[in-house]
Amino acid sequence: MKTSIIAIALAATALASVDALKCEKYASGSLASWEEVNLENGHVQHYAMKDGKLAKSQKGEEFDFYACEAPAKFHKNLKANRDHGAEKAGVIKTKDGKKCLTNSFIRVRDPSTDDKYHTGYKQVPENVEKKVTLEDCAENGMDLRKQWFAIPSPLREGCSSRLLQMGYECDEPLQLTYGTMGVAFDTEGGQGTSLKNPDDYRNSYSFFVTEKVDASCVYMNP
């Protein structure tokens, strides 16, 4: 009986080892977005946790980005080549390492909504408050897809890296943005807009802030 219990315990440990993410700390930084209306009047918007979810802030809150070996189907770390720069993929943890930044939804491929000019996606879960919270760190599955982020190489030296929420390779990359619905990683305009002129539009470009954030970090020729 004792031998059986030990065997079961060893099997459970082995399973946990297989499922556990292999990660290492890559960088410390805060979250921000470069905001523009009609491609003008650019400014930096910082974010921090408030009342249990991410909110606009005057000063950013620091987190740690962990680069991880990607499970099957997840967006992977990329080495630089002639077509693109290096890119890290993984999770964003609190400074104590106990919680992970979690978007409340992802956007998955939906071929039924494809058209001539656009690749179709749909929100999953569909009916959920759009927000970013701190949750227990997942090891796989849907929970991890909502916690998985990518940091491409900075556009130029001295700039911070862009930040995208992107679980599976086929999921739609989402940027941190805000609007009348709150703050979340979402599509352009997905959080609603408070712009008074219906012809105006706002662009959001999210960053993991380790150095400067300005127009030169967004555009090759600002």
Tab-separated table of C-alpha atoms in Angstrom:
chain	number	residue	atom	x	y	z
A	1	MET	CA	0.000	0.000	0.000
A	2	LYS	CA	2.797	2.376	0.937
A	3	THR	CA	4.579	1.578	-2.321
A	4	SER	CA	1.426	2.396	-4.299
A	5	ILE	CA	1.066	5.765	-2.576
A	6	ILE	CA	4.685	6.628	-3.352
A	7	ALA	CA	4.224	5.585	-6.983
A	8	ILE	CA	1.137	7.785	-7.322
A	9	ALA	CA	2.956	10.734	-5.752
A	10	LEU	CA	5.911	10.296	-8.105
A	11	ALA	CA	3.594	10.098	-11.102
A	12	ALA	CA	1.827	13.310	-10.060
A	13	THR	CA	5.180	15.058	-9.611
A	14	ALA	CA	6.306	13.936	-13.060
A	15	LEU	CA	3.069	15.211	-14.592
A	16	ALA	CA	3.462	18.572	-12.886
A	17	SER	CA	7.016	18.824	-14.182
A	18	VAL	CA	5.844	18.198	-17.731
A	19	ASP	CA	3.083	20.819	-17.496
A	20	ALA	CA	5.097	23.485	-15.635
A	21	LEU	CA	6.291	26.429	-17.698
A	22	LYS	CA	10.022	26.926	-18.013
A	23	CYS	CA	10.563	30.670	-17.654
A	24	GLU	CA	13.301	33.098	-16.763
A	25	LYS	CA	13.084	36.774	-15.855
A	26	TYR	CA	13.784	38.915	-18.913
A	27	ALA	CA	13.043	42.529	-17.916
A	28	SER	CA	11.402	44.793	-15.345
A	29	GLY	CA	9.210	47.645	-16.495
A	30	SER	CA	5.812	49.304	-16.448
A	31	LEU	CA	2.889	49.409	-18.874
A	32	ALA	CA	2.121	52.374	-21.100
A	33	SER	CA	0.644	53.265	-24.471
A	34	TRP	CA	1.483	55.927	-27.020
A	35	GLU	CA	-1.796	57.651	-27.840
A	36	GLU	CA	-2.562	59.739	-30.917
A	37	VAL	CA	-5.724	61.339	-32.269
A	38	ASN	CA	-5.742	61.631	-36.061
A	39	LEU	CA	-2.017	60.780	-35.996
A	40	GLU	CA	-1.334	63.991	-34.066
A	41	ASN	CA	-0.890	65.221	-30.486
A	42	GLY	CA	0.898	62.070	-29.357
A	43	HIS	CA	1.340	61.473	-25.641
A	44	VAL	CA	2.212	58.664	-23.226
A	45	GLN	CA	-0.524	57.085	-21.102
A	46	HIS	CA	0.647	55.105	-18.056
A	47	TYR	CA	-1.277	52.311	-16.298
A	48	ALA	CA	-1.386	50.824	-12.800
A	49	MET	CA	-3.625	48.508	-10.801
A	50	LYS	CA	-6.562	50.192	-9.070
A	51	ASP	CA	-9.506	48.507	-7.328
A	52	GLY	CA	-8.433	45.105	-8.635
A	53	LYS	CA	-7.967	45.969	-12.311
A	54	LEU	CA	-5.662	47.933	-14.583
A	55	ALA	CA	-6.523	51.610	-14.934
A	56	LYS	CA	-5.074	54.800	-16.380
A	57	SER	CA	-2.516	56.351	-14.061
A	58	GLN	CA	-0.175	59.310	-13.798
A	59	LYS	CA	2.672	56.925	-13.006
A	60	GLY	CA	3.189	53.355	-14.149
A	61	GLU	CA	3.363	50.307	-11.868
A	62	GLU	CA	6.370	48.013	-12.254
A	63	PHE	CA	6.059	44.356	-13.266
A	64	ASP	CA	8.464	41.628	-14.355
A	65	PHE	CA	8.341	40.056	-17.810
A	66	TYR	CA	9.320	36.371	-17.884
A	67	ALA	CA	10.360	34.823	-21.200
A	68	CYS	CA	9.058	31.241	-21.348
A	69	GLU	CA	9.335	28.148	-23.493
A	70	ALA	CA	6.039	28.195	-25.343
A	71	PRO	CA	3.628	25.251	-25.042
A	72	ALA	CA	2.284	23.784	-28.289
A	73	LYS	CA	0.377	26.321	-30.446
A	74	PHE	CA	1.492	29.319	-28.319
A	75	HIS	CA	3.377	32.277	-29.768
A	76	LYS	CA	7.080	31.485	-29.457
A	77	ASN	CA	10.307	33.336	-28.786
A	78	LEU	CA	11.828	34.398	-32.102
A	79	LYS	CA	15.455	34.902	-33.043
A	80	ALA	CA	16.388	37.883	-35.175
A	81	ASN	CA	16.776	37.311	-38.908
A	82	ARG	CA	16.652	39.406	-42.074
A	83	ASP	CA	12.839	39.548	-41.955
A	84	HIS	CA	12.282	40.516	-38.317
A	85	GLY	CA	14.023	41.317	-35.049
A	86	ALA	CA	14.165	39.123	-31.978
A	87	GLU	CA	10.955	38.675	-30.004
A	88	LYS	CA	10.314	37.363	-26.502
A	89	ALA	CA	7.109	35.602	-25.459
A	90	GLY	CA	5.892	34.779	-21.977
A	91	VAL	CA	4.062	36.120	-18.942
A	92	ILE	CA	4.033	39.331	-16.892
A	93	LYS	CA	4.240	38.814	-13.134
A	94	THR	CA	3.922	40.979	-10.050
A	95	LYS	CA	7.191	41.834	-8.327
A	96	ASP	CA	6.666	39.045	-5.781
A	97	GLY	CA	6.087	36.539	-8.594
A	98	LYS	CA	2.755	35.367	-7.169
A	99	LYS	CA	0.284	36.704	-9.747
A	100	CYS	CA	0.168	37.125	-13.515
A	101	LEU	CA	-1.310	39.932	-15.589
A	102	THR	CA	-4.461	38.555	-17.231
A	103	ASN	CA	-6.652	39.965	-19.981
A	104	SER	CA	-10.296	38.941	-19.531
A	105	PHE	CA	-10.615	37.722	-23.141
A	106	ILE	CA	-8.754	36.844	-26.318
A	107	ARG	CA	-9.687	37.109	-29.989
A	108	VAL	CA	-9.556	33.850	-31.938
A	109	ARG	CA	-9.683	33.129	-35.666
A	110	ASP	CA	-13.195	33.036	-37.096
A	111	PRO	CA	-13.071	32.209	-40.831
A	112	SER	CA	-16.842	32.691	-41.078
A	113	THR	CA	-16.293	36.457	-40.728
A	114	ASP	CA	-13.471	36.731	-43.288
A	115	ASP	CA	-13.988	39.151	-46.144
A	116	LYS	CA	-11.975	40.410	-49.093
A	117	TYR	CA	-10.014	42.898	-47.000
A	118	HIS	CA	-9.986	41.514	-43.456
A	119	THR	CA	-9.118	38.326	-41.591
A	120	GLY	CA	-11.973	37.419	-39.259
A	121	TYR	CA	-11.689	37.042	-35.468
A	122	LYS	CA	-14.153	36.796	-32.603
A	123	GLN	CA	-13.949	37.545	-28.894
A	124	VAL	CA	-13.751	34.621	-26.434
A	125	PRO	CA	-15.430	34.659	-23.931
A	126	GLU	CA	-18.014	36.797	-25.709
A	127	ASN	CA	-20.017	38.298	-22.852
A	128	VAL	CA	-17.432	39.407	-20.314
A	129	GLU	CA	-16.283	42.675	-18.783
A	130	LYS	CA	-13.249	43.848	-20.727
A	131	LYS	CA	-10.513	44.339	-18.155
A	132	VAL	CA	-6.995	43.371	-17.052
A	133	THR	CA	-6.578	41.772	-13.626
A	134	LEU	CA	-3.999	39.890	-11.581
A	135	GLU	CA	-4.747	36.166	-11.399
A	136	ASP	CA	-2.991	32.945	-10.392
A	137	CYS	CA	-0.387	32.110	-13.011
A	138	ALA	CA	-1.595	29.402	-15.397
A	139	GLU	CA	0.493	26.672	-17.029
A	140	ASN	CA	-1.537	25.949	-20.172
A	141	GLY	CA	-4.968	26.179	-21.765
A	142	MET	CA	-7.318	29.157	-22.080
A	143	ASP	CA	-6.149	30.771	-18.825
A	144	LEU	CA	-2.577	30.901	-20.116
A	145	ARG	CA	-3.698	32.253	-23.496
A	146	LYS	CA	-5.118	35.267	-21.650
A	147	GLN	CA	-1.798	35.708	-19.783
A	148	TRP	CA	0.570	35.280	-22.744
A	149	PHE	CA	2.387	38.344	-24.131
A	150	ALA	CA	4.981	39.167	-26.759
A	151	ILE	CA	7.737	41.787	-26.644
A	152	PRO	CA	9.358	42.516	-30.020
A	153	SER	CA	12.783	44.151	-30.213
A	154	PRO	CA	12.672	47.960	-29.830
A	155	LEU	CA	12.278	49.875	-33.069
A	156	ARG	CA	15.535	51.717	-32.354
A	157	GLU	CA	18.161	52.023	-29.644
A	158	GLY	CA	16.979	53.890	-26.543
A	159	CYS	CA	13.314	52.973	-27.071
A	160	SER	CA	11.120	50.688	-25.000
A	161	SER	CA	9.742	47.520	-26.601
A	162	ARG	CA	6.199	47.230	-27.896
A	163	LEU	CA	3.884	44.935	-25.922
A	164	LEU	CA	1.206	42.670	-27.414
A	165	GLN	CA	-1.226	40.240	-25.796
A	166	MET	CA	-1.059	37.152	-27.995
A	167	GLY	CA	-1.750	33.569	-26.892
A	168	TYR	CA	-1.808	31.093	-29.761
A	169	GLU	CA	0.084	31.939	-32.936
A	170	CYS	CA	-3.297	32.239	-34.683
A	171	ASP	CA	-4.853	34.576	-32.071
A	172	GLU	CA	-5.244	38.251	-32.946
A	173	PRO	CA	-2.503	40.429	-31.369
A	174	LEU	CA	-4.079	42.939	-28.972
A	175	GLN	CA	-2.760	46.309	-27.794
A	176	LEU	CA	-3.300	47.937	-24.410
A	177	THR	CA	-5.847	50.700	-24.841
A	178	TYR	CA	-8.565	52.598	-22.981
A	179	GLY	CA	-11.992	54.064	-23.651
A	180	THR	CA	-15.438	54.508	-22.224
A	181	MET	CA	-15.533	50.792	-21.308
A	182	GLY	CA	-12.286	50.892	-19.328
A	183	VAL	CA	-8.777	49.503	-19.941
A	184	ALA	CA	-7.851	46.239	-21.656
A	185	PHE	CA	-5.749	44.662	-24.366
A	186	ASP	CA	-8.136	45.009	-27.271
A	187	THR	CA	-8.564	45.941	-30.921
A	188	GLU	CA	-8.450	49.568	-32.017
A	189	GLY	CA	-11.595	51.226	-30.667
A	190	GLY	CA	-12.637	48.049	-28.858
A	191	GLN	CA	-12.882	49.875	-25.521
A	192	GLY	CA	-15.170	52.532	-26.942
A	193	THR	CA	-14.268	56.156	-27.593
A	194	SER	CA	-14.969	59.477	-25.933
A	195	LEU	CA	-14.012	61.482	-29.027
A	196	LYS	CA	-16.708	64.059	-29.811
A	197	ASN	CA	-16.076	64.284	-33.552
A	198	PRO	CA	-17.288	61.061	-35.259
A	199	ASP	CA	-14.625	61.514	-37.934
A	200	ASP	CA	-11.799	61.519	-35.366
A	201	TYR	CA	-9.940	58.328	-34.486
A	202	ARG	CA	-7.379	57.384	-31.867
A	203	ASN	CA	-4.436	55.008	-32.270
A	204	SER	CA	-2.957	53.161	-29.290
A	205	TYR	CA	0.470	51.502	-29.318
A	206	SER	CA	1.284	49.613	-26.129
A	207	PHE	CA	4.746	49.321	-24.571
A	208	PHE	CA	6.608	47.522	-21.825
A	209	VAL	CA	8.460	50.548	-20.511
A	210	THR	CA	12.146	50.107	-19.791
A	211	GLU	CA	13.413	53.175	-21.662
A	212	LYS	CA	11.773	56.072	-23.513
A	213	VAL	CA	8.384	56.002	-25.262
A	214	ASP	CA	7.672	58.563	-27.972
A	215	ALA	CA	6.801	58.774	-31.682
A	216	SER	CA	10.294	57.625	-32.662
A	217	CYS	CA	9.576	54.305	-30.942
A	218	VAL	CA	6.425	53.821	-33.042
A	219	TYR	CA	7.397	55.035	-36.500
A	220	MET	CA	10.575	54.419	-38.452
A	221	ASN	CA	10.342	57.988	-39.794
A	222	PRO	CA	8.372	60.005	-37.199
